[in-house]
PDB file of C-alpha atoms and ligand atoms in Angstrom:
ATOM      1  CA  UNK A  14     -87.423  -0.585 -53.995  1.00 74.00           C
ATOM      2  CA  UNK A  15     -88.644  -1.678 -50.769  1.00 86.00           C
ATOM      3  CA  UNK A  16     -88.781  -0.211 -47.460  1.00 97.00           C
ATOM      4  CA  UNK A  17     -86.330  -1.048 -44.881  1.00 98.00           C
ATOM      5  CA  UNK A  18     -87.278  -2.875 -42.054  1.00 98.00           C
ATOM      6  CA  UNK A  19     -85.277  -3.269 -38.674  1.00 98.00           C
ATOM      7  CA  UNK A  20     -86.728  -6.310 -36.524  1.00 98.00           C
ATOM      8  CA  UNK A  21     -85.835  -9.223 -34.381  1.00 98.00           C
ATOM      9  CA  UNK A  22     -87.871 -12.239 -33.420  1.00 98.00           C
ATOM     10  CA  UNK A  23     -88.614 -12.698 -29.333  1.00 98.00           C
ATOM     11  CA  UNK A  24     -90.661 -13.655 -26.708  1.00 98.00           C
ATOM     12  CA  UNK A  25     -92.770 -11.663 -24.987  1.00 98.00           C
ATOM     13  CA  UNK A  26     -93.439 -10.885 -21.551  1.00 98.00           C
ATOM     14  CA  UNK A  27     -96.040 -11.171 -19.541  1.00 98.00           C
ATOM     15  CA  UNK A  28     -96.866  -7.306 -18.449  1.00 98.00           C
ATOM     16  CA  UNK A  29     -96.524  -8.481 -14.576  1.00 98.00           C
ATOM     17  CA  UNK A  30     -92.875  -9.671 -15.005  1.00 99.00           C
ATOM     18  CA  UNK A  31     -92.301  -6.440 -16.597  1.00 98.00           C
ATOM     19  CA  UNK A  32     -93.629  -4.562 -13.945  1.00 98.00           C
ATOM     20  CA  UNK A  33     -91.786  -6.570 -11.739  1.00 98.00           C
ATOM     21  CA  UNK A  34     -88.621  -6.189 -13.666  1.00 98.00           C
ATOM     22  CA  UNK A  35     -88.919  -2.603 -13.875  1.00 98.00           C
ATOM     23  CA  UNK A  36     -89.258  -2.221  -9.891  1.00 98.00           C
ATOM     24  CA  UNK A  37     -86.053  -3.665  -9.944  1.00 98.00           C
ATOM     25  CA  UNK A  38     -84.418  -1.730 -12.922  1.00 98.00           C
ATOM     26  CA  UNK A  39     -85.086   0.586 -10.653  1.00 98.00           C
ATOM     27  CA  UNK A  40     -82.989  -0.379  -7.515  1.00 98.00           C
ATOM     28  CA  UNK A  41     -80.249  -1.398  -9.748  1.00 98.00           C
ATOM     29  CA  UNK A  42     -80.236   2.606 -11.238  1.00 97.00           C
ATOM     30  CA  UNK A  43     -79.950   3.812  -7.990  1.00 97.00           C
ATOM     31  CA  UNK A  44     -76.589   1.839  -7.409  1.00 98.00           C
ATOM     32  CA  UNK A  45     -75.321   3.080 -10.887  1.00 98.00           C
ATOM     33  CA  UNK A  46     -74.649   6.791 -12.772  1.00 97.00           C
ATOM     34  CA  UNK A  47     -73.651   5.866 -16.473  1.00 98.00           C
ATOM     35  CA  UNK A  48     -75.599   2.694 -17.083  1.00 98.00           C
ATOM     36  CA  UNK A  49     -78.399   2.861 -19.425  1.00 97.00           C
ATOM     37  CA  UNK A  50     -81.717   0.861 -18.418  1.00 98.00           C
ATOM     38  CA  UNK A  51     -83.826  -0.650 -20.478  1.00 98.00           C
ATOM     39  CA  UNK A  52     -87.318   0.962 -20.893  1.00 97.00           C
ATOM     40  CA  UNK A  53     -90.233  -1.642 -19.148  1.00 98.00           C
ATOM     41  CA  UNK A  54     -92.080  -1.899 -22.705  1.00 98.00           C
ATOM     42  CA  UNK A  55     -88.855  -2.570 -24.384  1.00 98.00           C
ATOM     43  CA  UNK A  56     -88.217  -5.965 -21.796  1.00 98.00           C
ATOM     44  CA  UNK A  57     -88.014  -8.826 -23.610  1.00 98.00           C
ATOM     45  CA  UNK A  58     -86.013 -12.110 -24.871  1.00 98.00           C
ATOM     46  CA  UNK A  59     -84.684 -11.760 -28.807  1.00 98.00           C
ATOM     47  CA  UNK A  60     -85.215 -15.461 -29.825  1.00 98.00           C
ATOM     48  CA  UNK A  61     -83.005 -13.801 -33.400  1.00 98.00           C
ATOM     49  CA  UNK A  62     -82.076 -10.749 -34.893  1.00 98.00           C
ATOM     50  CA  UNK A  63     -82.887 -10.030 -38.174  1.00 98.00           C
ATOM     51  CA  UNK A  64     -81.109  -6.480 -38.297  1.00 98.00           C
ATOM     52  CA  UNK A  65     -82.260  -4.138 -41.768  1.00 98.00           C
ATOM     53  CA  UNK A  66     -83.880  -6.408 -44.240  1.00 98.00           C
ATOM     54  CA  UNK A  67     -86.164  -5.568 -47.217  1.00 97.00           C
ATOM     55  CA  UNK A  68     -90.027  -5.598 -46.296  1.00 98.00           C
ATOM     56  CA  UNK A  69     -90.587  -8.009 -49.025  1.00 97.00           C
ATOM     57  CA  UNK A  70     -88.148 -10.183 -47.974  1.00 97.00           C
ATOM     58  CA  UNK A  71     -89.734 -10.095 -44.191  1.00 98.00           C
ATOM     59  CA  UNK A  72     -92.761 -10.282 -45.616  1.00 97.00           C
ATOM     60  CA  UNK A  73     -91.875 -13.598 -47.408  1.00 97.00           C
ATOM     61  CA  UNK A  74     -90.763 -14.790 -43.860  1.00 97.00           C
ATOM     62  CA  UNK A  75     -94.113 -14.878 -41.869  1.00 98.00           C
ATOM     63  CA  UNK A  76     -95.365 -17.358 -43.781  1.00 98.00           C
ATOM     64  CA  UNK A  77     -92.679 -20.178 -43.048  1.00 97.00           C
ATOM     65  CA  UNK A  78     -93.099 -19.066 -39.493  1.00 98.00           C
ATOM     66  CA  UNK A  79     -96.874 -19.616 -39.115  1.00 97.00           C
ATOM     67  CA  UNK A  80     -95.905 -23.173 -39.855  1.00 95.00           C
ATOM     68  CA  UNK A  81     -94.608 -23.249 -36.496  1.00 94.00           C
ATOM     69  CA  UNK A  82     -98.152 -23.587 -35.123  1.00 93.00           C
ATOM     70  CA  UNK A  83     -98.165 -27.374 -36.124  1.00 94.00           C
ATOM     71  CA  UNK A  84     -95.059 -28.618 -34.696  1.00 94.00           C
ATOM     72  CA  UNK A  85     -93.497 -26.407 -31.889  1.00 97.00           C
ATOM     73  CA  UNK A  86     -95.572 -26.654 -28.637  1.00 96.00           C
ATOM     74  CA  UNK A  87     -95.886 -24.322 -25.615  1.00 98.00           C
ATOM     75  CA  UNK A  88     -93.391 -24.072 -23.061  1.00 98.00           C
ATOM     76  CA  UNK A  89     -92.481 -22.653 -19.262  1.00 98.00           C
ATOM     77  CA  UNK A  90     -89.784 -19.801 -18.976  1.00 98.00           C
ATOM     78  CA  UNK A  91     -88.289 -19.022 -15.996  1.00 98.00           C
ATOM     79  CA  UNK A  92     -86.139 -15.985 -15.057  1.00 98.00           C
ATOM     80  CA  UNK A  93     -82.835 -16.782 -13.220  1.00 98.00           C
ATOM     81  CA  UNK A  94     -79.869 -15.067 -11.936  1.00 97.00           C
ATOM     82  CA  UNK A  95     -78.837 -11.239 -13.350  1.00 98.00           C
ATOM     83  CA  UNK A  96     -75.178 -12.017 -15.571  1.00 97.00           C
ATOM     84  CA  UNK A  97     -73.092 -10.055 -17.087  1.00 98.00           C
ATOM     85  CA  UNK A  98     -71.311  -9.934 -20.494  1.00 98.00           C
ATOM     86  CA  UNK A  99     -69.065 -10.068 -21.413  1.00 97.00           C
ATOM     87  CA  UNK A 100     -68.372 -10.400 -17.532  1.00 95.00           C
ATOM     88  CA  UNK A 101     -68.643  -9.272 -14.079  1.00 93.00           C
ATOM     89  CA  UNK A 102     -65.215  -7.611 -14.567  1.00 92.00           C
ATOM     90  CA  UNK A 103     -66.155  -4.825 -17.090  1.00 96.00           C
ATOM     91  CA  UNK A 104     -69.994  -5.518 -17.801  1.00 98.00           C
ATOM     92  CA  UNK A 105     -71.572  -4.101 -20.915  1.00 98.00           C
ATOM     93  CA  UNK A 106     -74.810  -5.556 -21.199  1.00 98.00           C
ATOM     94  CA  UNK A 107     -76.391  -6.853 -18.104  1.00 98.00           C
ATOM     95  CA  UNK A 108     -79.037  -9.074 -18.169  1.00 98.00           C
ATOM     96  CA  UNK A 109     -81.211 -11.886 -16.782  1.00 98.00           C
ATOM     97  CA  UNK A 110     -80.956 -15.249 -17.553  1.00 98.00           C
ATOM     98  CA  UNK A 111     -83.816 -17.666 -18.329  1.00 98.00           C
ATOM     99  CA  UNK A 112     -84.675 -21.330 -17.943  1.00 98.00           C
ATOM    100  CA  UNK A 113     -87.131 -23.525 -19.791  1.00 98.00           C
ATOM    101  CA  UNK A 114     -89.290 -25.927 -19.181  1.00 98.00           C
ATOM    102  CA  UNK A 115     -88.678 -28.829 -20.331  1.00 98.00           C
ATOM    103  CA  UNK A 116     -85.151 -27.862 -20.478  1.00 98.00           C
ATOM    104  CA  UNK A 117     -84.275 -27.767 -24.718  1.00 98.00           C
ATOM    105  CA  UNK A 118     -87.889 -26.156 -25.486  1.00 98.00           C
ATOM    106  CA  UNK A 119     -86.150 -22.622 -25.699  1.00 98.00           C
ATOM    107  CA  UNK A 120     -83.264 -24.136 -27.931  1.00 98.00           C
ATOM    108  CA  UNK A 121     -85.609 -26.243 -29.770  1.00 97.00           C
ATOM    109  CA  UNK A 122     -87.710 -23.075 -30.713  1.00 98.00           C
ATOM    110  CA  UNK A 123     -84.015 -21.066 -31.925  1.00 98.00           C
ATOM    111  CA  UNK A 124     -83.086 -23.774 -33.704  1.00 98.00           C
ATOM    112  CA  UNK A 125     -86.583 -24.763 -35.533  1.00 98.00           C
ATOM    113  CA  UNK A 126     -86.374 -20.764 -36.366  1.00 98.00           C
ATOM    114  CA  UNK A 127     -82.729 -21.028 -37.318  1.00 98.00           C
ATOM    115  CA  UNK A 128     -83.218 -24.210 -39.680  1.00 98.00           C
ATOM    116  CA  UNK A 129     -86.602 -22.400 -41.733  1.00 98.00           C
ATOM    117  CA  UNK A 130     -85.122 -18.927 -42.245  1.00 98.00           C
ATOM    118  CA  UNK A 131     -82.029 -19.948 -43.723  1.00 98.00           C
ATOM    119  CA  UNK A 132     -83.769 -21.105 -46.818  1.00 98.00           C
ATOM    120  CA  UNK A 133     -85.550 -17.631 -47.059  1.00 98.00           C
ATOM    121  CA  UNK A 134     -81.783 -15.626 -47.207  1.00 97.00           C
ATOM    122  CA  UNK A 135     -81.506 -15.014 -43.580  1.00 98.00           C
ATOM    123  CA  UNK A 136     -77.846 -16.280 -42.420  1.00 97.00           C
ATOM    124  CA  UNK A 137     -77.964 -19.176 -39.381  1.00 98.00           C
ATOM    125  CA  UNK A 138     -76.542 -17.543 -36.485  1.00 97.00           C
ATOM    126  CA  UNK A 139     -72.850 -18.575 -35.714  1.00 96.00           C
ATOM    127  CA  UNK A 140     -72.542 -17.688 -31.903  1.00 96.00           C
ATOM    128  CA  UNK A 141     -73.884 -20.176 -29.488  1.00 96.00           C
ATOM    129  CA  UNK A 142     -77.851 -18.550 -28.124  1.00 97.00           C
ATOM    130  CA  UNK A 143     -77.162 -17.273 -24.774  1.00 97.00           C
ATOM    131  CA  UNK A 144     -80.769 -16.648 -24.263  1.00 97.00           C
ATOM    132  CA  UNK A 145     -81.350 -13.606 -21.943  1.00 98.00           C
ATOM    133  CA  UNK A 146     -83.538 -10.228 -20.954  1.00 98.00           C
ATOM    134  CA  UNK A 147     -81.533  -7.484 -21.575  1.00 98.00           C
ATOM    135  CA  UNK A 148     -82.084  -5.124 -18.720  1.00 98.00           C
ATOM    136  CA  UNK A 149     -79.276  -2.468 -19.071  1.00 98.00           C
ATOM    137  CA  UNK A 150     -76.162  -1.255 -21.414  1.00 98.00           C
ATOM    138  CA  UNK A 151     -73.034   0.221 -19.943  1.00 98.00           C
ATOM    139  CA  UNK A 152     -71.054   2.368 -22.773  1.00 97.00           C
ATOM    140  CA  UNK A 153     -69.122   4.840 -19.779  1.00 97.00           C
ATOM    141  CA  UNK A 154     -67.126   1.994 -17.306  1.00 94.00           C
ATOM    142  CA  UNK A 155     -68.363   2.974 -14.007  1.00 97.00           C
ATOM    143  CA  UNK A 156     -67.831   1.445 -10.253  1.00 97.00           C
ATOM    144  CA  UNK A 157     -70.419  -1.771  -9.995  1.00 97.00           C
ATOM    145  CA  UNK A 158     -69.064  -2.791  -6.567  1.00 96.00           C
ATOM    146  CA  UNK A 159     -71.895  -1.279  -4.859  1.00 97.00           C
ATOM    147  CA  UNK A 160     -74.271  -2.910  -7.422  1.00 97.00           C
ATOM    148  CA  UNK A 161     -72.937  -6.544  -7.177  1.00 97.00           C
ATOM    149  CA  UNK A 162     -73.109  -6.048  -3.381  1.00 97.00           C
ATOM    150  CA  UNK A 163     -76.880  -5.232  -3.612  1.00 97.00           C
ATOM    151  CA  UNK A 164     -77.911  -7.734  -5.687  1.00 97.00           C
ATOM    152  CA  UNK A 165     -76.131 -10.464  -3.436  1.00 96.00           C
ATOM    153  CA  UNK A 166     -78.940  -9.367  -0.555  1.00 97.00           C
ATOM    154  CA  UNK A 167     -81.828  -8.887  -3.211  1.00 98.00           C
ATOM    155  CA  UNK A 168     -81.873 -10.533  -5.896  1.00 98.00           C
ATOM    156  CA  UNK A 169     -84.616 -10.830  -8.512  1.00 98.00           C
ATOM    157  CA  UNK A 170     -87.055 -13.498  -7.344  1.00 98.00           C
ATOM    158  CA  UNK A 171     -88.014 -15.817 -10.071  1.00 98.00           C
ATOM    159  CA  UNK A 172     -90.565 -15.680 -11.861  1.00 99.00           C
ATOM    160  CA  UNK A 173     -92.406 -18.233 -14.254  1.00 98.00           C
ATOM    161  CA  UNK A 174     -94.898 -18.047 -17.012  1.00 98.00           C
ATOM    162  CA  UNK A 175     -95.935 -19.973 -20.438  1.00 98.00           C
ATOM    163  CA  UNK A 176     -94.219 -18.985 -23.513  1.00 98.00           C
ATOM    164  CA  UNK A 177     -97.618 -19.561 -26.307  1.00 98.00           C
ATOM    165  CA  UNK A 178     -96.219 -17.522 -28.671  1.00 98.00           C
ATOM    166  CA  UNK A 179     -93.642 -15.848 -30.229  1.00 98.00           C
ATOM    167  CA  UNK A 180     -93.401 -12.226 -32.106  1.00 98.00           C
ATOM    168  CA  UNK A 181     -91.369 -10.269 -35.273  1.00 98.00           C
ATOM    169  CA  UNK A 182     -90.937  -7.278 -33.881  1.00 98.00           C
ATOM    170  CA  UNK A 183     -90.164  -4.062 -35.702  1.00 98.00           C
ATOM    171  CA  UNK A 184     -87.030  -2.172 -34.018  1.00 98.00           C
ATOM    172  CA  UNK A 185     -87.125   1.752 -34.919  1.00 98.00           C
ATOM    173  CA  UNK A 186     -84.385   3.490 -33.893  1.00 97.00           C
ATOM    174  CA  UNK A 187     -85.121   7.130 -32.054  1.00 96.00           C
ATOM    175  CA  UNK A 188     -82.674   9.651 -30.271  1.00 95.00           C
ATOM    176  CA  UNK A 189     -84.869   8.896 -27.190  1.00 90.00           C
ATOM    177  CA  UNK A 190     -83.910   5.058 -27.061  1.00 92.00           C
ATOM    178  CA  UNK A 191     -85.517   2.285 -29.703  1.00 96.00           C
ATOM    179  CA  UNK A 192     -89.233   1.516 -29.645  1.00 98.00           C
ATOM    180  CA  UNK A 193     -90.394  -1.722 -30.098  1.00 98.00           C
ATOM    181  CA  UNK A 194     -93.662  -2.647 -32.557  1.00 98.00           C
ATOM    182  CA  UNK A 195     -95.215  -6.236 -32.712  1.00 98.00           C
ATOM    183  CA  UNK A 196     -95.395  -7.210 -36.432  1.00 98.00           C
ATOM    184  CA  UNK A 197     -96.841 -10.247 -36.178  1.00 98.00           C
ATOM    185  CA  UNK A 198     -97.808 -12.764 -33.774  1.00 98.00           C
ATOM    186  CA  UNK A 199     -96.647 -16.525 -34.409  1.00 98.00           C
ATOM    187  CA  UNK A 200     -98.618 -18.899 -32.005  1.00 97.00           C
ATOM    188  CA  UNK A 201     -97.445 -22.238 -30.419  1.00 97.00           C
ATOM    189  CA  UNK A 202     -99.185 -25.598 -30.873  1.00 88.00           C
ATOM    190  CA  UNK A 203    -101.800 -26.087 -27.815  1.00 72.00           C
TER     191      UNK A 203
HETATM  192  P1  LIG B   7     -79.618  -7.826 -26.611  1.00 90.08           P
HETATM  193  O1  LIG B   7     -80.881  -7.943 -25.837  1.00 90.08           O
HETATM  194  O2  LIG B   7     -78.613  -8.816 -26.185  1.00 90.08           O
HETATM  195  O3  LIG B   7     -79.097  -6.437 -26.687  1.00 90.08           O
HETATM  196  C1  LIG B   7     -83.168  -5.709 -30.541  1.00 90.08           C
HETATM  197  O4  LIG B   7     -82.070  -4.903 -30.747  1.00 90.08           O
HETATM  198  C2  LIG B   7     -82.772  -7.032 -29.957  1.00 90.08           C
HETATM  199  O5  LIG B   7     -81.952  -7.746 -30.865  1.00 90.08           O
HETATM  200  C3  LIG B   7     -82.016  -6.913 -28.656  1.00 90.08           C
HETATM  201  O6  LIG B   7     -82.624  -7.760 -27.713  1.00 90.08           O
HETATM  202  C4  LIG B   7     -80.617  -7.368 -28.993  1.00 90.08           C
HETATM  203  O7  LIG B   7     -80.018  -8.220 -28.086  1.00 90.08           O
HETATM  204  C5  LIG B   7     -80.811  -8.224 -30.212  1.00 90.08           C
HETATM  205  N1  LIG B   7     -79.602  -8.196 -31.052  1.00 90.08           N
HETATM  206  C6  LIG B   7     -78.827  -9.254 -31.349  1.00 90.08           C
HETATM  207  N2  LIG B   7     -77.838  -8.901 -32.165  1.00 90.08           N
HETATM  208  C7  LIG B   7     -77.951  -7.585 -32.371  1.00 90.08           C
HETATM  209  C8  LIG B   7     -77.186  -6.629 -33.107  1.00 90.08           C
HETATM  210  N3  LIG B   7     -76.130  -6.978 -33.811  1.00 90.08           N
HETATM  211  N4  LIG B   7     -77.595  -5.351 -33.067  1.00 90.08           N
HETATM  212  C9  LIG B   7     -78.670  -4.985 -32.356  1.00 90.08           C
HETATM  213  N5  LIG B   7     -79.438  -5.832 -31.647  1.00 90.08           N
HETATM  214  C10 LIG B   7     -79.074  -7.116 -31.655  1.00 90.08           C
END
């Protein structure tokens, strides 16, 4: 039988905007007690979720994806505003949101994803892509009012850079939080 395998497909960021958004995990912790934020070398923006799968069967995946090289083309991300699901009223995940340019490139890479895995076994996603950097998890409700406050005054400045590939990344699961291995790197047209 074959082994396993826990992974998602994303886009990575560029290690400045990481440092950046870690500065400001930071400011946001020190408005918060029982929020858990996200590690910096765990930032980034899960284009799909693949969850457990059988290495053979990811295996069989990388191939279809490669073919991405021809067709898809590069694109610009931009970070936006910090949001809140399911909402401002009881967050659970907070995150920032993102903005392409041009403006469907991001949906036009989910979708061109979404349309050649589905052949291979892996099920289209039903829930509309709300595409976003996770930046922090709150299981204990807490009070945010201080936090909202905060980031009214400072908020995270955007920040742009070209998406020119994309990753499969292997998700391992450890008591200490989940670390994050690139499997394979899946390039964009030039
Ligand atoms: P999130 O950023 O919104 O939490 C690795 O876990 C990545 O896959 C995370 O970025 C996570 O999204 C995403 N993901 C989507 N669906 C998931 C699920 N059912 N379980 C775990 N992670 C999921």
């Amino acid at each position: 039988m074959s082994e396993i395998i826990r992974s998602f497909l994303a886009v990575e960021l560029p290690e400045l905007l990481k440092f950046k958004l870690a500065e400001f995990i930071a400011s946001l912790q020190m408005k918060t007690s029982k929020t858990k934020w996200a590690r910096e070398a765990n930032l980034h923006l899960t284009l799909k979720f693949l969850g457990n799968q059988p290495a053979d069967k990811i295996d069989a995946l990388i191939p279809a994806l490669i073919r991405g090289n021809s067709i898809l083309k590069p694109f610009r991300l931009t970070t936006t505003k910090l949001g809140a699901f399911p909402g401002k009223k009881r967050p659970r995940v907070f995150w920032l949101g993102t903005e392409s340019t041009p403006s469907n490139a991001l949906m036009i890479l989910r979708n061109w994803i979404e349309d050649n895995l589905e052949p291979l076994g892996f099920e289209k996603e039903t829930k509309p892509f709300r595409p976003h950097l996770t930046l922090g998890r709150s299981k204990i409700p807490e009070n945010f009012d201080a936090l909202w406050e905060y980031l009214e005054a400072h908020p995270f400045p955007p920040f742009s850079f070209e998406v020119e590939h994309f990753v499969l990344m292997r998700s391992i699961l450890k008591p200490a939080g989940a670390e994050y291995r690139v499997l394979q790197k899946f390039s964009l047209q030039k």
